Protein backbone atom coordinates (compact mmCIF):
# COMPACT_ATOMS: atom_id res chain seq x y z
CA UNK A 1 0.00 0.00 0.00
CA UNK A 2 1.33 3.46 -0.86
CA UNK A 3 2.13 5.30 2.37
CA UNK A 4 1.06 8.89 2.93
CA UNK A 5 3.79 11.49 3.19
CA UNK A 6 3.69 14.57 5.43
CA UNK A 7 3.35 16.64 2.20
CA UNK A 8 0.19 14.71 1.25
CA UNK A 9 -1.31 15.91 4.54
CA UNK A 10 -0.24 19.53 4.19
CA UNK A 11 -3.16 21.99 4.01
CA UNK A 12 -5.59 19.17 4.83
CA UNK A 13 -8.21 21.68 5.86
CA UNK A 14 -8.36 23.55 2.54
CA UNK A 15 -8.14 20.29 0.55
CA UNK A 16 -11.09 18.98 2.56
CA UNK A 17 -13.16 22.17 2.25
CA UNK A 18 -12.65 22.10 -1.54
CA UNK A 19 -13.72 18.47 -1.83
CA UNK A 20 -16.64 18.95 0.57
CA UNK A 21 -18.11 21.70 -1.63
CA UNK A 22 -17.58 19.59 -4.78
CA UNK A 23 -19.33 16.62 -3.10
CA UNK A 24 -22.30 18.83 -2.24
CA UNK A 25 -22.47 20.29 -5.77
CA UNK A 26 -22.22 16.99 -7.68
CA UNK A 27 -24.33 14.80 -5.35
CA UNK A 28 -26.66 17.32 -3.75
CA UNK A 29 -25.71 16.02 -0.27
CA UNK A 30 -23.20 16.82 2.43
CA UNK A 31 -20.53 14.19 3.16
CA UNK A 32 -21.86 13.62 6.68
CA UNK A 33 -25.42 13.17 5.36
CA UNK A 34 -24.17 10.59 2.86
CA UNK A 35 -22.38 8.76 5.71
CA UNK A 36 -25.52 8.90 7.86
CA UNK A 37 -27.49 7.46 4.97
CA UNK A 38 -25.20 4.54 4.15
CA UNK A 39 -24.35 3.56 7.73
CA UNK A 40 -27.74 4.40 9.21
CA UNK A 41 -26.45 6.22 12.30
CA UNK A 42 -25.54 9.74 13.40
CA UNK A 43 -22.59 10.88 15.49
CA UNK A 44 -23.14 11.08 19.24
CA UNK A 45 -20.63 12.08 21.88
CA UNK A 46 -18.04 9.42 21.12
CA UNK A 47 -14.56 10.06 22.50
CA UNK A 48 -11.80 9.09 20.04
CA UNK A 49 -8.30 8.00 21.12
CA UNK A 50 -5.57 8.32 18.45
CA UNK A 51 -2.57 6.05 19.05
CA UNK A 52 0.70 6.74 17.17
CA UNK A 53 2.23 3.46 15.98
CA UNK A 54 6.01 3.12 15.44
CA UNK A 55 5.96 -0.20 13.52
CA UNK A 56 7.45 -0.47 10.04
CA UNK A 57 8.26 2.93 8.51
CA UNK A 58 7.18 4.45 11.80
CA UNK A 59 5.47 7.66 12.71
CA UNK A 60 4.31 10.01 9.91
CA UNK A 61 4.95 13.41 11.47
CA UNK A 62 1.51 14.95 10.89
CA UNK A 63 -0.64 11.81 10.62
CA UNK A 64 -1.96 11.76 14.20
CA UNK A 65 -2.46 15.53 14.26
CA UNK A 66 -4.39 15.25 10.96
CA UNK A 67 -6.63 12.60 12.51
CA UNK A 68 -7.23 14.85 15.53
CA UNK A 69 -8.15 17.74 13.22
CA UNK A 70 -10.67 15.50 11.40
CA UNK A 71 -12.22 14.20 14.64
CA UNK A 72 -12.60 17.73 16.05
CA UNK A 73 -13.98 19.00 12.70
CA UNK A 74 -16.65 16.28 13.00
CA UNK A 75 -17.55 17.76 16.41
CA UNK A 76 -16.21 14.82 18.44
CA UNK A 77 -13.81 14.86 21.40
CA UNK A 78 -10.44 13.44 20.43
CA UNK A 79 -6.97 13.04 21.91
CA UNK A 80 -3.58 11.73 20.82
CA UNK A 81 -1.98 9.44 23.38
CA UNK A 82 1.35 10.54 24.89
CA UNK A 83 2.68 7.01 24.49
CA UNK A 84 2.90 4.98 21.29
CA UNK A 85 1.99 1.37 20.47
CA UNK A 86 0.89 -0.88 23.36
CA UNK A 87 1.48 1.76 26.03
CA UNK A 88 -0.56 4.16 23.93
CA UNK A 89 -3.29 1.56 23.50
CA UNK A 90 -3.43 1.13 27.29
CA UNK A 91 -3.41 4.91 27.81
CA UNK A 92 -6.32 5.40 25.37
CA UNK A 93 -8.42 2.85 27.23
CA UNK A 94 -7.50 4.35 30.61
CA UNK A 95 -8.51 7.78 29.30
CA UNK A 96 -11.97 6.41 28.42
CA UNK A 97 -11.79 6.34 24.64
CA UNK A 98 -14.90 4.91 22.97
CA UNK A 99 -13.22 4.57 19.56
CA UNK A 100 -9.53 3.87 18.86
CA UNK A 101 -7.74 4.96 15.66
CA UNK A 102 -4.36 3.41 14.89
CA UNK A 103 -2.37 2.62 11.76
CA UNK A 104 0.72 0.64 10.88
CA UNK A 105 2.03 0.34 7.31
CA UNK A 106 -0.47 -2.39 6.42
CA UNK A 107 -3.73 -1.49 8.14
CA UNK A 108 -5.41 1.61 9.50
CA UNK A 109 -8.35 0.65 11.72
CA UNK A 110 -11.13 2.24 13.75
CA UNK A 111 -12.25 0.10 16.68
CA UNK A 112 -15.34 0.87 18.74
CA UNK A 113 -14.58 -0.54 22.21
CA UNK A 114 -18.22 -0.29 23.28
CA UNK A 115 -19.75 -2.56 20.64
CA UNK A 116 -16.69 -4.24 19.16
CA UNK A 117 -17.21 -2.84 15.64
CA UNK A 118 -13.96 -2.65 13.64
CA UNK A 119 -13.44 -1.19 10.16
CA UNK A 120 -10.34 -0.77 8.01
CA UNK A 121 -9.53 2.39 6.09
CA UNK A 122 -9.59 0.27 2.92
CA UNK A 123 -13.22 -0.82 3.47
CA UNK A 124 -14.51 2.56 4.62
CA UNK A 125 -12.65 4.44 1.87
CA UNK A 126 -13.88 2.08 -0.85
CA UNK A 127 -17.45 2.43 0.44
CA UNK A 128 -17.56 6.21 0.65
CA UNK A 129 -15.75 7.04 -2.60
CA UNK A 130 -17.81 4.55 -4.61
CA UNK A 131 -20.97 5.88 -2.97
CA UNK A 132 -20.02 9.47 -3.91
CA UNK A 133 -19.43 8.39 -7.53
CA UNK A 134 -22.82 6.63 -7.59
CA UNK A 135 -24.66 9.78 -6.48
CA UNK A 136 -23.58 11.93 -9.46
CA UNK A 137 -26.60 14.13 -10.21
CA UNK A 138 -25.80 14.36 -13.96
CA UNK A 139 -25.20 10.63 -14.46
CA UNK A 140 -26.50 9.39 -17.82
CA UNK A 141 -27.15 5.78 -16.68
CA UNK A 142 -26.77 3.40 -13.74
CA UNK A 143 -23.54 2.07 -15.23
CA UNK A 144 -20.45 2.79 -13.15
CA UNK A 145 -16.79 2.10 -13.85
CA UNK A 146 -14.48 0.83 -11.09
CA UNK A 147 -10.77 1.11 -11.88
CA UNK A 148 -8.67 -1.07 -9.56
CA UNK A 149 -9.89 -4.11 -7.60
CA UNK A 150 -7.40 -4.10 -4.73
CA UNK A 151 -8.59 -3.84 -1.12
CA UNK A 152 -10.13 -0.37 -1.65
CA UNK A 153 -11.47 -0.98 -5.16
CA UNK A 154 -13.00 -4.34 -4.28
CA UNK A 155 -14.75 -2.85 -1.22
CA UNK A 156 -16.21 -0.12 -3.43
CA UNK A 157 -17.26 -2.56 -6.19
CA UNK A 158 -18.95 -4.75 -3.54
CA UNK A 159 -20.80 -1.74 -2.13
CA UNK A 160 -22.03 -0.70 -5.59
CA UNK A 161 -23.02 -4.22 -6.61
CA UNK A 162 -25.02 -4.59 -3.37
CA UNK A 163 -26.81 -1.31 -4.21
CA UNK A 164 -27.78 -2.69 -7.60
CA UNK A 165 -25.55 -0.61 -9.84
CA UNK A 166 -24.40 -1.95 -13.21
CA UNK A 167 -20.71 -2.27 -12.31
CA UNK A 168 -17.92 -2.57 -14.89
CA UNK A 169 -14.37 -2.95 -13.62
CA UNK A 170 -10.81 -3.16 -14.83
CA UNK A 171 -7.61 -4.28 -13.14
CA UNK A 172 -4.35 -5.60 -14.66
CA UNK A 173 -4.55 -8.54 -12.27
CA UNK A 174 -6.81 -11.11 -13.96
CA UNK A 175 -7.38 -13.08 -10.74
CA UNK A 176 -8.76 -9.91 -9.09
CA UNK A 177 -11.15 -9.47 -12.03
CA UNK A 178 -12.26 -13.12 -11.99
CA UNK A 179 -12.81 -13.01 -8.19
CA UNK A 180 -14.93 -9.85 -8.47
CA UNK A 181 -16.92 -11.23 -11.43
CA UNK A 182 -17.57 -14.47 -9.57
CA UNK A 183 -18.32 -13.00 -6.12
CA UNK A 184 -19.99 -9.71 -7.08
CA UNK A 185 -21.36 -10.35 -10.56
CA UNK A 186 -19.54 -7.35 -11.99
CA UNK A 187 -18.60 -7.16 -15.68
CA UNK A 188 -15.13 -6.74 -17.10
CA UNK A 189 -14.57 -3.34 -18.75
CA UNK A 190 -13.36 -3.91 -22.32
CA UNK A 191 -12.14 -0.82 -24.17
CA UNK A 192 -13.20 -2.44 -27.47
CA UNK A 193 -16.82 -1.97 -26.35
CA UNK A 194 -16.18 1.80 -26.44
CA UNK A 195 -18.51 2.19 -23.45
CA UNK A 196 -18.26 5.65 -21.86
CA UNK A 197 -19.09 6.24 -18.20
CA UNK A 198 -20.36 9.31 -16.39
CA UNK A 199 -19.54 7.77 -12.98
CA UNK A 200 -16.00 6.54 -12.28
CA UNK A 201 -14.56 5.25 -8.97
CA UNK A 202 -10.79 4.92 -9.25
CA UNK A 203 -8.76 3.13 -6.57
CA UNK A 204 -5.22 2.47 -7.75
CA UNK A 205 -1.81 3.72 -6.55
CA UNK A 206 -0.97 4.78 -10.11
CA UNK A 207 -1.28 7.94 -12.20
CA UNK A 208 -2.97 8.14 -15.61
CA UNK A 209 -5.24 5.12 -15.22
CA UNK A 210 -8.19 6.98 -16.73
CA UNK A 211 -8.18 7.62 -20.48
CA UNK A 212 -10.59 9.62 -22.59
CA UNK A 213 -12.04 6.50 -24.21
CA UNK A 214 -13.60 5.58 -20.84
CA UNK A 215 -15.47 8.74 -19.87
CA UNK A 216 -18.63 10.51 -21.02
CA UNK A 217 -18.70 14.24 -21.84
CA UNK A 218 -20.03 14.98 -18.32
CA UNK A 219 -18.33 12.78 -15.72
CA UNK A 220 -17.63 12.47 -12.00
CA UNK A 221 -14.34 10.84 -10.98
CA UNK A 222 -14.24 9.88 -7.30
CA UNK A 223 -10.88 8.65 -6.06
CA UNK A 224 -8.78 8.44 -2.90
CA UNK A 225 -5.86 7.57 -5.13
CA UNK A 226 -2.49 9.18 -4.60
CA UNK A 227 -1.31 10.06 -7.26
CA UNK A 228 -4.45 11.08 -9.14
CA UNK A 229 -5.52 8.61 -11.87
CA UNK A 230 -7.05 11.38 -14.02
CA UNK A 231 -4.57 13.01 -16.42
CA UNK A 232 -4.83 16.82 -16.24
CA UNK A 233 -5.38 17.21 -20.00
CA UNK A 234 -8.28 14.71 -19.93
CA UNK A 235 -9.84 16.55 -16.99
CA UNK A 236 -9.64 19.82 -18.96
CA UNK A 237 -10.86 18.38 -22.29
CA UNK A 238 -13.97 16.86 -20.75
CA UNK A 239 -16.25 18.41 -18.14
CA UNK A 240 -14.93 16.21 -15.32
CA UNK A 241 -15.73 16.81 -11.66
CA UNK A 242 -13.04 15.32 -9.45
CA UNK A 243 -13.57 14.30 -5.81
CA UNK A 244 -10.13 13.48 -4.44
CA UNK A 245 -8.74 14.07 -0.96
CA UNK A 246 -6.01 12.20 0.98
CA UNK A 247 -7.55 11.33 4.36
CA UNK A 248 -10.56 13.32 5.63
CA UNK A 249 -13.21 11.62 3.51
CA UNK A 250 -11.95 8.14 4.31
CA UNK A 251 -11.67 8.78 8.06
CA UNK A 252 -15.15 10.31 8.20
CA UNK A 253 -16.48 7.11 6.67
CA UNK A 254 -14.51 5.01 9.19
CA UNK A 255 -16.05 6.86 12.14
CA UNK A 256 -19.62 6.51 10.87
CA UNK A 257 -18.96 2.84 10.12
CA UNK A 258 -18.14 2.02 13.76
CA UNK A 259 -20.49 4.28 15.78
C1 LIG B 1 -4.07 5.45 5.84
C2 LIG B 1 -3.27 5.85 4.67
C3 LIG B 1 -4.08 6.00 3.41
C4 LIG B 1 -3.11 5.63 2.36
N1 LIG B 1 -2.10 5.00 2.87
C5 LIG B 1 -2.23 4.80 4.26
C6 LIG B 1 -0.94 5.03 5.03
O1 LIG B 1 -0.19 5.93 4.74
N2 LIG B 1 -0.72 4.17 6.02
C7 LIG B 1 0.46 4.31 6.91
C8 LIG B 1 0.06 5.10 8.14
C9 LIG B 1 1.19 5.01 9.14
C10 LIG B 1 0.90 5.85 10.38
C11 LIG B 1 2.04 5.80 11.40
C12 LIG B 1 1.70 6.73 12.56
O2 LIG B 1 2.03 7.93 12.45
O3 LIG B 1 1.07 6.25 13.53
N3 LIG B 1 2.23 4.39 11.88
MG1 LIG C 1 -9.68 9.84 1.87
mmCIF file of N, CA and C in Angstrom, residues 154 175-187:
data_model
loop_
_atom_site.group_PDB
_atom_site.id
_atom_site.type_symbol
_atom_site.label_atom_id
_atom_site.label_comp_id
_atom_site.label_asym_id
_atom_site.label_seq_id
_atom_site.Cartn_x
_atom_site.Cartn_y
_atom_site.Cartn_z
ATOM 1 N N UNK A 154 -12.072 -3.212 -4.460
ATOM 2 C CA UNK A 154 -12.997 -4.345 -4.278
ATOM 3 C C UNK A 154 -14.107 -3.962 -3.292
ATOM 4 N N UNK A 175 -6.732 -12.304 -11.831
ATOM 5 C CA UNK A 175 -7.385 -13.078 -10.745
ATOM 6 C C UNK A 175 -8.283 -12.150 -9.920
ATOM 7 N N UNK A 176 -7.884 -10.868 -9.794
ATOM 8 C CA UNK A 176 -8.757 -9.906 -9.085
ATOM 9 C C UNK A 176 -10.074 -9.753 -9.853
ATOM 10 N N UNK A 177 -9.956 -9.653 -11.191
ATOM 11 C CA UNK A 177 -11.152 -9.473 -12.031
ATOM 12 C C UNK A 177 -12.063 -10.692 -11.928
ATOM 13 N N UNK A 178 -11.452 -11.880 -12.032
ATOM 14 C CA UNK A 178 -12.262 -13.116 -11.990
ATOM 15 C C UNK A 178 -12.937 -13.266 -10.630
ATOM 16 N N UNK A 179 -12.234 -12.919 -9.557
ATOM 17 C CA UNK A 179 -12.809 -13.008 -8.194
ATOM 18 C C UNK A 179 -14.011 -12.059 -8.086
ATOM 19 N N UNK A 180 -13.839 -10.836 -8.579
ATOM 20 C CA UNK A 180 -14.932 -9.849 -8.474
ATOM 21 C C UNK A 180 -16.115 -10.248 -9.363
ATOM 22 N N UNK A 181 -15.813 -10.799 -10.542
ATOM 23 C CA UNK A 181 -16.917 -11.234 -11.428
ATOM 24 C C UNK A 181 -17.690 -12.371 -10.780
ATOM 25 N N UNK A 182 -16.931 -13.288 -10.184
ATOM 26 C CA UNK A 182 -17.573 -14.469 -9.573
ATOM 27 C C UNK A 182 -18.349 -14.099 -8.303
ATOM 28 N N UNK A 183 -17.720 -13.287 -7.444
ATOM 29 C CA UNK A 183 -18.325 -13.001 -6.122
ATOM 30 C C UNK A 183 -19.339 -11.850 -6.160
ATOM 31 N N UNK A 184 -19.128 -10.907 -7.096
ATOM 32 C CA UNK A 184 -19.991 -9.707 -7.080
ATOM 33 C C UNK A 184 -20.881 -9.589 -8.311
ATOM 34 N N UNK A 185 -20.577 -10.418 -9.329
ATOM 35 C CA UNK A 185 -21.364 -10.349 -10.561
ATOM 36 C C UNK A 185 -21.057 -9.111 -11.385
ATOM 37 N N UNK A 186 -19.868 -8.542 -11.191
ATOM 38 C CA UNK A 186 -19.541 -7.346 -11.995
ATOM 39 C C UNK A 186 -19.048 -7.794 -13.368
ATOM 40 N N UNK A 187 -19.045 -6.843 -14.314
ATOM 41 C CA UNK A 187 -18.602 -7.157 -15.681
ATOM 42 C C UNK A 187 -17.208 -6.577 -15.908
#
